[in-house]
CSV table of C-alpha atoms in Angstrom, one decimal:
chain,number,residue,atom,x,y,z
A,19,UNK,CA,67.5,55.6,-71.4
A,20,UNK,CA,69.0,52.8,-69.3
A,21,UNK,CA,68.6,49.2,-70.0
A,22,UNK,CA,69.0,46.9,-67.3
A,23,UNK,CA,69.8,43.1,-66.6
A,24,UNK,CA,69.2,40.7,-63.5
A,25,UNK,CA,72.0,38.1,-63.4
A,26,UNK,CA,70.5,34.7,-61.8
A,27,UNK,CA,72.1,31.7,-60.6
A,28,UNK,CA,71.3,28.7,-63.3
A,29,UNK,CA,72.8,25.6,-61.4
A,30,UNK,CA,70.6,22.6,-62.2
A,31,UNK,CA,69.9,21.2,-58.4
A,32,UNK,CA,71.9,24.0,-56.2
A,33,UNK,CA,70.4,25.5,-53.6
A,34,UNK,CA,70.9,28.7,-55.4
A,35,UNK,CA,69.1,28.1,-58.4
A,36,UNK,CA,67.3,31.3,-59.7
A,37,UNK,CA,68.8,33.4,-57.0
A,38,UNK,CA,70.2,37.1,-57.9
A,39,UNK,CA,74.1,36.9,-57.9
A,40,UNK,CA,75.8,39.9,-56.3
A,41,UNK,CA,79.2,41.4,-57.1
A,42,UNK,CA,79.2,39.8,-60.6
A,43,UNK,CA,80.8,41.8,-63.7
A,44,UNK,CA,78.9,42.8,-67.0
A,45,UNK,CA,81.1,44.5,-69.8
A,46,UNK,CA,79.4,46.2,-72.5
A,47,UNK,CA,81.5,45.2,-75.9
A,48,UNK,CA,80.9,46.9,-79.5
A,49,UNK,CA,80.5,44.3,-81.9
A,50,UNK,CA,84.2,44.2,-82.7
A,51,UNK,CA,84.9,43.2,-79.4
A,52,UNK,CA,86.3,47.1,-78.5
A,53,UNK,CA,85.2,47.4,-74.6
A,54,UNK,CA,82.9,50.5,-73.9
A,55,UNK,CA,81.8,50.3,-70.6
A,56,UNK,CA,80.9,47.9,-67.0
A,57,UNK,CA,78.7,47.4,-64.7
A,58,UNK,CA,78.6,45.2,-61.5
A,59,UNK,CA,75.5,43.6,-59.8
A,60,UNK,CA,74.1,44.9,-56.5
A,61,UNK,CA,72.8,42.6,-54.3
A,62,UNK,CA,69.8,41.9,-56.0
A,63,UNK,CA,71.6,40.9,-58.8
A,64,UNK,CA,70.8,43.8,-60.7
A,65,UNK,CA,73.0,45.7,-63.4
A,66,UNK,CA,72.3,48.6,-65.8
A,67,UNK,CA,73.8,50.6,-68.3
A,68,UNK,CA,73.0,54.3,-69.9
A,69,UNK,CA,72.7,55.0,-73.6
A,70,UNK,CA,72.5,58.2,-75.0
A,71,UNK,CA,70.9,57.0,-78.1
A,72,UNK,CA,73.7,55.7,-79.7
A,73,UNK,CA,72.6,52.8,-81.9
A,74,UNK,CA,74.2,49.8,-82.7
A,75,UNK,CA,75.2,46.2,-81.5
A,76,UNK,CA,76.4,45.2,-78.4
A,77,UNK,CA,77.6,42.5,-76.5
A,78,UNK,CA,77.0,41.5,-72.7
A,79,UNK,CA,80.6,39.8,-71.0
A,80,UNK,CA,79.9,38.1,-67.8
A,81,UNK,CA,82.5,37.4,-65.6
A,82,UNK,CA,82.7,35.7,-61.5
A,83,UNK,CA,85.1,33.4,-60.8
A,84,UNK,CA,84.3,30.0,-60.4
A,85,UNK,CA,82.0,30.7,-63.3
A,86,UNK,CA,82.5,30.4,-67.0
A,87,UNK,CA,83.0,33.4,-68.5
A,88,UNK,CA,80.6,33.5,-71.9
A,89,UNK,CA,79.0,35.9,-74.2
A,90,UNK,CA,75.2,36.2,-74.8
A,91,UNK,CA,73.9,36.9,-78.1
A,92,UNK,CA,74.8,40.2,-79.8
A,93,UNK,CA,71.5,42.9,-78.4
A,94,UNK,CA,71.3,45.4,-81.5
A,95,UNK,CA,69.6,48.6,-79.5
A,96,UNK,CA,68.5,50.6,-82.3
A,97,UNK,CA,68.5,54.7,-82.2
A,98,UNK,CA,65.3,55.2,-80.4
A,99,UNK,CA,64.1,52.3,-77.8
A,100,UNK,CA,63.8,53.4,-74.6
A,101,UNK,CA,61.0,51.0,-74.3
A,102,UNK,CA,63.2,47.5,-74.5
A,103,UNK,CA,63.3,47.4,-70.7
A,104,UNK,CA,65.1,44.6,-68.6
A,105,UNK,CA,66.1,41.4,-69.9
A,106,UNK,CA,67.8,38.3,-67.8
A,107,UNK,CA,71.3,36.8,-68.4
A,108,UNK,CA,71.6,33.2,-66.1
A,109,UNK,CA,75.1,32.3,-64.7
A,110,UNK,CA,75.7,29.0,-65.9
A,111,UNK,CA,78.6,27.2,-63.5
A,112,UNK,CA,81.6,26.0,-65.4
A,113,UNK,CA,81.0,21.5,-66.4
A,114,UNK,CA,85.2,20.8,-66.7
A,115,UNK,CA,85.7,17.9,-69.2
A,116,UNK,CA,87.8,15.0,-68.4
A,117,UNK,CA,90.4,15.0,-71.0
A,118,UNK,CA,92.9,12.0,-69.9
A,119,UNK,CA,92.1,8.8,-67.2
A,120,UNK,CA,93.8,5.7,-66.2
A,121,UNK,CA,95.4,4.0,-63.2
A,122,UNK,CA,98.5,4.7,-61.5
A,123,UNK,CA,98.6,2.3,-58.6
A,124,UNK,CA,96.8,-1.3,-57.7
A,125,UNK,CA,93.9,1.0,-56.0
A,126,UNK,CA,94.3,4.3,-57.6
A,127,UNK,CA,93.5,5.9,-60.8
A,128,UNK,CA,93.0,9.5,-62.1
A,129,UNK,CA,91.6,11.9,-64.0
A,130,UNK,CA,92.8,15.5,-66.1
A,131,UNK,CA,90.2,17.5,-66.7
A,132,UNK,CA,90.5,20.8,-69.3
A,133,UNK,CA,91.0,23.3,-66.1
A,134,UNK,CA,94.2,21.6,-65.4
A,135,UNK,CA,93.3,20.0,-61.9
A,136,UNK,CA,94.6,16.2,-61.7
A,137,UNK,CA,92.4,14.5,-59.4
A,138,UNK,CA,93.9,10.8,-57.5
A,139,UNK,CA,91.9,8.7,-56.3
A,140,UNK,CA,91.7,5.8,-54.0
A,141,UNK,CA,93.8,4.1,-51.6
A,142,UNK,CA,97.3,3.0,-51.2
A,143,UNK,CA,100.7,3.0,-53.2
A,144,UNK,CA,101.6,5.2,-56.1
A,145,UNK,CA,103.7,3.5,-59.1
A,146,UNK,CA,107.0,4.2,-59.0
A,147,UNK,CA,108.1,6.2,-62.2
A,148,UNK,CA,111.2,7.7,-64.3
A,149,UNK,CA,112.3,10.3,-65.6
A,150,UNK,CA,112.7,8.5,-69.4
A,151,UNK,CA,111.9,5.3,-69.6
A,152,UNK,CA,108.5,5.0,-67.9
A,153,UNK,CA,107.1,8.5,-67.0
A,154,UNK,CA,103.9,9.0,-65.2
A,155,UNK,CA,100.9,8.3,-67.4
A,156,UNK,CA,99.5,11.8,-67.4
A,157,UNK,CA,102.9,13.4,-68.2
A,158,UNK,CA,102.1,13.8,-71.9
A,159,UNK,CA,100.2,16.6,-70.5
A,160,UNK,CA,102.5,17.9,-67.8
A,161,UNK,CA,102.2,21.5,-68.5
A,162,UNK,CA,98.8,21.8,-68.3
A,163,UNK,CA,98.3,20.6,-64.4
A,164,UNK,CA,97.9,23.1,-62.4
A,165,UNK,CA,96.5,21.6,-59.5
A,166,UNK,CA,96.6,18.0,-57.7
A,167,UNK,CA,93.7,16.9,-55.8
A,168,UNK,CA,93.6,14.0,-53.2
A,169,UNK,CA,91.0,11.6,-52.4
A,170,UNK,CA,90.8,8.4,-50.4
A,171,UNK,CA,93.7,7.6,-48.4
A,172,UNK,CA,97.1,7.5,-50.5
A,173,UNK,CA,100.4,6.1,-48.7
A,174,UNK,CA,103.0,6.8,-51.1
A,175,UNK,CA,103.9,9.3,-53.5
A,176,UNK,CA,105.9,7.8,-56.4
A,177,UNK,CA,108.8,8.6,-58.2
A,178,UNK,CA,108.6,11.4,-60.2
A,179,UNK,CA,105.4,11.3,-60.3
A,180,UNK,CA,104.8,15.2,-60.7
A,181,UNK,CA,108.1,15.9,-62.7
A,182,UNK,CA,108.4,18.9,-64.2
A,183,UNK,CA,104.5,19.9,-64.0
A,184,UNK,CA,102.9,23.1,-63.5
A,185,UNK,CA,101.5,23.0,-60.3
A,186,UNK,CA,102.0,26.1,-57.8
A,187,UNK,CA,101.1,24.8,-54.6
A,188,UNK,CA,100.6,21.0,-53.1
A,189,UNK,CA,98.8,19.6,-50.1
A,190,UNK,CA,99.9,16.6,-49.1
A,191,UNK,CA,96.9,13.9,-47.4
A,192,UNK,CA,97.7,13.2,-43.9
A,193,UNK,CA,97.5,9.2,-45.5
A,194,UNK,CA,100.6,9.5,-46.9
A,195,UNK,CA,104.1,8.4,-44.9
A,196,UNK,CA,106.8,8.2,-48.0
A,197,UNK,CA,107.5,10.9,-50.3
A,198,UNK,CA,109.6,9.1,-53.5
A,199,UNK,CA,112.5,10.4,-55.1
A,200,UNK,CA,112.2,12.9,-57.6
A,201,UNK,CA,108.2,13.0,-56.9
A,202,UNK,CA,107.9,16.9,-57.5
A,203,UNK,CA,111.4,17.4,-59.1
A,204,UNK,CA,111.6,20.3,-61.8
A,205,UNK,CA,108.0,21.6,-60.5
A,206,UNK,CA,109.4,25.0,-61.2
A,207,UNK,CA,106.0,26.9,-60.5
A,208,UNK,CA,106.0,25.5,-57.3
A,209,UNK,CA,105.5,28.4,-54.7
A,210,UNK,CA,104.2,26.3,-51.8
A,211,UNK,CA,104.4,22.3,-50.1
A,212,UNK,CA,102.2,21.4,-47.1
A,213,UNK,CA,104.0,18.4,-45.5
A,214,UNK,CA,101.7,16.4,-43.0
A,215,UNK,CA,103.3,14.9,-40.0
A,216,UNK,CA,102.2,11.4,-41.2
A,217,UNK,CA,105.1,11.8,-43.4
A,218,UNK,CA,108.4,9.8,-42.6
A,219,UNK,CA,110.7,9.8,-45.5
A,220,UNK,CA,111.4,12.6,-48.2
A,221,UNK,CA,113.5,10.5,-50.5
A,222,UNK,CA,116.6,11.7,-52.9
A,223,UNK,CA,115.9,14.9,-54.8
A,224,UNK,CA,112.0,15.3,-54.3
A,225,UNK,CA,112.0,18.9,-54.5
A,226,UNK,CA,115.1,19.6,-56.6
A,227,UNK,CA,114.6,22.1,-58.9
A,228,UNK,CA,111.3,23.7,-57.5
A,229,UNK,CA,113.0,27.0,-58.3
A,230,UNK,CA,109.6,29.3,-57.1
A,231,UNK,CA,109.8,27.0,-53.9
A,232,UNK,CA,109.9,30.0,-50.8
A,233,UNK,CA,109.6,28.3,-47.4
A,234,UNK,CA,109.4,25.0,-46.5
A,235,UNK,CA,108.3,23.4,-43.2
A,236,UNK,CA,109.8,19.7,-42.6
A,237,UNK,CA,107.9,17.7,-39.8
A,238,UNK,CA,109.1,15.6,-36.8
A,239,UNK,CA,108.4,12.7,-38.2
A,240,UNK,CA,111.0,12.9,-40.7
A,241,UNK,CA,114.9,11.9,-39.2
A,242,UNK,CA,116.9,12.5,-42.2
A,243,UNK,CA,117.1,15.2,-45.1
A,244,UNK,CA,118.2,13.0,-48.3
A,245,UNK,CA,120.3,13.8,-50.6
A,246,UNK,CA,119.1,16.6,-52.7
A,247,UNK,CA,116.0,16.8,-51.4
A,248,UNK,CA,115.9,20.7,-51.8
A,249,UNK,CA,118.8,21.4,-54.5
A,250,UNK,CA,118.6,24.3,-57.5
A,251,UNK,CA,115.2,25.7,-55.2
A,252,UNK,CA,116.8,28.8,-55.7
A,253,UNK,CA,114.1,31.0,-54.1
A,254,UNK,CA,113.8,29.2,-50.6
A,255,UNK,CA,114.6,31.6,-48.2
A,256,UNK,CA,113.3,30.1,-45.1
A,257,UNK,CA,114.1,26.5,-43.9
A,258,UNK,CA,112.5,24.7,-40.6
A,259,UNK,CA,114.5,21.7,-39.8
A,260,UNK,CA,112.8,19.8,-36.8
A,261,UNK,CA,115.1,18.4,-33.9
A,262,UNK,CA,113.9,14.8,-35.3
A,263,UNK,CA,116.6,15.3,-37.7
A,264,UNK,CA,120.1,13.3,-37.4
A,265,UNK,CA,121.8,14.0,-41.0
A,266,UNK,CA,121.4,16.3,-43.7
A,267,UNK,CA,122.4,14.7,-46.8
A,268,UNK,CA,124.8,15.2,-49.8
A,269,UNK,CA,123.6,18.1,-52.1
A,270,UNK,CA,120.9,18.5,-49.5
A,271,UNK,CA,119.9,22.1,-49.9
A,272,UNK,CA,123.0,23.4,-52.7
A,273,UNK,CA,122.2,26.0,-54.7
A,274,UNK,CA,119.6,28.0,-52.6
A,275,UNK,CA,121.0,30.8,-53.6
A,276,UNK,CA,118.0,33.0,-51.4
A,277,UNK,CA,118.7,31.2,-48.2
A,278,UNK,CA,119.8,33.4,-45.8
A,279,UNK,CA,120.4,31.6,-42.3
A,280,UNK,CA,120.2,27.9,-41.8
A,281,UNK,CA,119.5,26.6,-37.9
A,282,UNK,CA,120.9,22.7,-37.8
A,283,UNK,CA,118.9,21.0,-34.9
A,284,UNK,CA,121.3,19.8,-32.1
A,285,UNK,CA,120.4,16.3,-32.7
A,286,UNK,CA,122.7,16.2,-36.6
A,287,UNK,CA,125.5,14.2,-36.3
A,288,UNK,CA,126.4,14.6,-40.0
A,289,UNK,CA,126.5,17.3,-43.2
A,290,UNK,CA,126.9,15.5,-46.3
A,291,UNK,CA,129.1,17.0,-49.1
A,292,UNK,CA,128.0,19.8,-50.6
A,293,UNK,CA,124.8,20.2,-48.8
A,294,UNK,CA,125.1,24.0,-48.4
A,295,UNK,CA,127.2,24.4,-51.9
A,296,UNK,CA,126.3,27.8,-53.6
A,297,UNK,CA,124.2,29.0,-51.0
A,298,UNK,CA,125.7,32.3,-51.8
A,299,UNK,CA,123.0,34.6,-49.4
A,300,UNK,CA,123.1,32.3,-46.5
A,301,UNK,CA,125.1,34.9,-44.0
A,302,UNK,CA,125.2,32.8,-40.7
A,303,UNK,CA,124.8,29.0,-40.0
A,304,UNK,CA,124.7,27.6,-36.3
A,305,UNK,CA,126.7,24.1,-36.1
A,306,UNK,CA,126.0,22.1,-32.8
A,307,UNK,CA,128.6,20.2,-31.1
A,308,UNK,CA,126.4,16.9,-32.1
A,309,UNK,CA,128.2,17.0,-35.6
A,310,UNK,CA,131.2,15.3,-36.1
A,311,UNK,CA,131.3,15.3,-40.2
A,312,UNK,CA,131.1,17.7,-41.9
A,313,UNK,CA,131.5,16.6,-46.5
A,314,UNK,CA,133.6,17.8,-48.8
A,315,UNK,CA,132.4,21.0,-50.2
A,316,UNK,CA,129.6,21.6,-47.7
A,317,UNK,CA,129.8,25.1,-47.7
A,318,UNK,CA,131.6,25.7,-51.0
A,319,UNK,CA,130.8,29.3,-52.7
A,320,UNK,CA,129.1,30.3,-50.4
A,321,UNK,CA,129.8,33.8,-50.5
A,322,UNK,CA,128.2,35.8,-47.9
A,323,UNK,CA,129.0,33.7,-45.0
A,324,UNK,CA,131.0,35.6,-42.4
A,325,UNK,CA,131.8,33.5,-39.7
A,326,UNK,CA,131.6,29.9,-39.0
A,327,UNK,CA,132.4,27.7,-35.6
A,328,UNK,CA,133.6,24.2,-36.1
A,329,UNK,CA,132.2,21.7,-33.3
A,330,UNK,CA,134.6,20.1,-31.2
A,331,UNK,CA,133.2,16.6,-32.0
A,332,UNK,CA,134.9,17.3,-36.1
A,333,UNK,CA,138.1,15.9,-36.7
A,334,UNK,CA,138.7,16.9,-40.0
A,335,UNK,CA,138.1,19.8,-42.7
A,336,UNK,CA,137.6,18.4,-45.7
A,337,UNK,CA,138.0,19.2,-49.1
A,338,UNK,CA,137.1,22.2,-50.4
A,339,UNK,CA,134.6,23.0,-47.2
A,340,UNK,CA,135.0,26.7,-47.5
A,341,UNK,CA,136.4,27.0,-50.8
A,342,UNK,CA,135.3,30.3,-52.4
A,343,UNK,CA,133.3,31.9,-49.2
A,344,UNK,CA,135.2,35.3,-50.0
A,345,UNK,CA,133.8,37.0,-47.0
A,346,UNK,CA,134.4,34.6,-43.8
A,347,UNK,CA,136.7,36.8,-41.9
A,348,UNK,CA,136.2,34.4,-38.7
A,349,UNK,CA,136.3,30.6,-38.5
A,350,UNK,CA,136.8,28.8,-35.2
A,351,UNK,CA,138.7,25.3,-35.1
A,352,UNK,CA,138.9,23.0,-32.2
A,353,UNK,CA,141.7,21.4,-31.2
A,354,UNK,CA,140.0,18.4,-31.9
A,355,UNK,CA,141.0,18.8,-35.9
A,356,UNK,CA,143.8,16.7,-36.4
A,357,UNK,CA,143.7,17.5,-40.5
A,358,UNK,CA,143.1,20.0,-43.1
A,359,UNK,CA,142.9,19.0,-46.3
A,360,UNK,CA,143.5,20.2,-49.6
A,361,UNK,CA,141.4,23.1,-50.9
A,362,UNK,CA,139.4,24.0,-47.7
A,363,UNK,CA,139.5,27.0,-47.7
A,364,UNK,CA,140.6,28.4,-51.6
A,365,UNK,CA,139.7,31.6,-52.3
A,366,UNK,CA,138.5,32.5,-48.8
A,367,UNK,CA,139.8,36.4,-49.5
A,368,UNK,CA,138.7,38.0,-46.1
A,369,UNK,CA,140.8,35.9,-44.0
């Protein structure tokens, strides 16, 4: 015989209420839990299931995302009912529960509910935090947020104020211009950023350490990459640098170790020291002749890199530039170079 069930939408107020919900799963469990069967709804919301006279109880698992996922009451179907007939399950939507609130701003203040979403609200600047002394107020629950919702019109993004949490991706409101230092530092789930042109400043180390981190897309409005802003994201393999840019900081992107090529806008007049330090994948890098320093260490063990050309605007290599880049087999160096200096290029093998 076969016992069927109608799954119905139970929303109190949505438009759906008491409609049929299609594509929804139903697993048949033994009363140990032990998983015997499925079925999924058809468009009329309809499921069924065949016994063969097997007696026993059961329970009904309903699962659709966006929905909680609960367990009606164990059915016992006994050895001979065909007769018990259709019954009605209603998909109730998930209520998440506010777990931690405050302020965190002179206009804002959020909320942490039990799904892990950290909801900001208001307007304005975000309070500056640290790392030890005076952490963000919903840090004692850093591992559990997942997600970072927006709303109002935010202008600032404070110091670390998403250290070391769980999040996996981040879109940034087009309200906000300055990104603090250290803001999503140590986010090491991070697998995606969308930066909004409205943005002007990525401060020190605001990235560092987002290790799932895979492509990045800096806008115009930004002019300089600060120090660290992308150090130990050791999965970044792509890297858009607008022409807006003039400098790329100390420690700026060291320790990519998945970064491949790097294209330096024409418009850079400076590479701090070790910027590119441990890239060890990056194979090619174009400098243009609008740099004219290039930091000690810049492109330190950085292993793959075959061939580099040294603008003529550079006067100097530095120390330890292209220490350890065991397969650069070409460099070219301007006359303009009036010096050397010690360790610039240690353990370069393939010259």
């Amino acid at each position: 015989y076969t016992l069927s069930g109608i799954i119905r939408n139970a929303t109190e107020g949505s438009a759906d209420y008491g409609k049929a919900v299609e594509s929804v799963t139903v697993t048949r469990k033994a009363s140990d839990g032990t998983v015997i069967d499925s079925a999924v709804t058809d468009a009329t919301g309809t499921f069924s299931f065949t016994f063969t006279g097997e007696k026993g109880d059961y329970i009904f698992v309903l699962s659709k995302a966006g929905f909680q996922t609960f367990t009606t009451a164990a059915m016992t179907i006994h050895q001979t009912s065909p007769s018990l007939g259709a019954f009605v399950i209603y998909e109730e939507e998930t209520k998440a529960e506010i777990i931690a609130s405050g302020t965190c701003g002179d206009n804002l203040t959020w909320t942490l509910d039990d799904a892990g979403t950290l909801t900001i609200s208001g307007e304005g600047a975000m309070t500056n935090y640290e790392s030890y002394s005076n952490l963000a107020p919903w840090y004692e629950n850093h591992k559990q947020i997942k997600k970072v919702v927006f709303e109002g019109r935010l202008s600032t993004i404070g110091s670390y104020a998403f250290y070391e949490c769980s999040l996996t991706s981040v879109s940034i409101p087009d309200s906000v211009y300055y990104i603090s230092s250290d803001a999503f530092s140590g986010c090491s789930s991070l697998t995606s950023v969308s930066i909004p042109d409205s943005v002007m400043t990525i401060a020190n180390d605001a990235f560092e350490d987002c290790s799932s981190l895979t492509s990045v897309s800096i806008p115009d409005s930004v002019h300089y990459i600060a120090s660290g802003t992308f150090s130990g994201c050791s999965s970044l393999t792509t890297v858009f640098i607008p022409d807006s840019v003039t400098s790329i900081g100390n420690y700026a992107f060291k320790d990519c170790s998945n970064l491949t090529t790097i294209s330096i806008p024409n418009r850079v007049t400076s590479i701090g020291y070790s910027a590119f330090h441990g890239c060890t994948s990056l194979t090619s890098v174009s400098i243009p002749d609008s740099v004219t320093s290039i930091g000690d260490g810049s492109f330190l063990g950085c292993s793959s890199l075959t061939s580099i050309s040294i603008p003529d605007g550079v006067t100097s290599i530095r120390n330890a530039t292209f220490s350890g880049c065991s397969s650069l087999s070409t460099i070219s160096i301007p006359d303009s170079v009036t010096s050397i200096e010690i360790y610039a290029f240690q353990d370069c093998t393939s010259l």
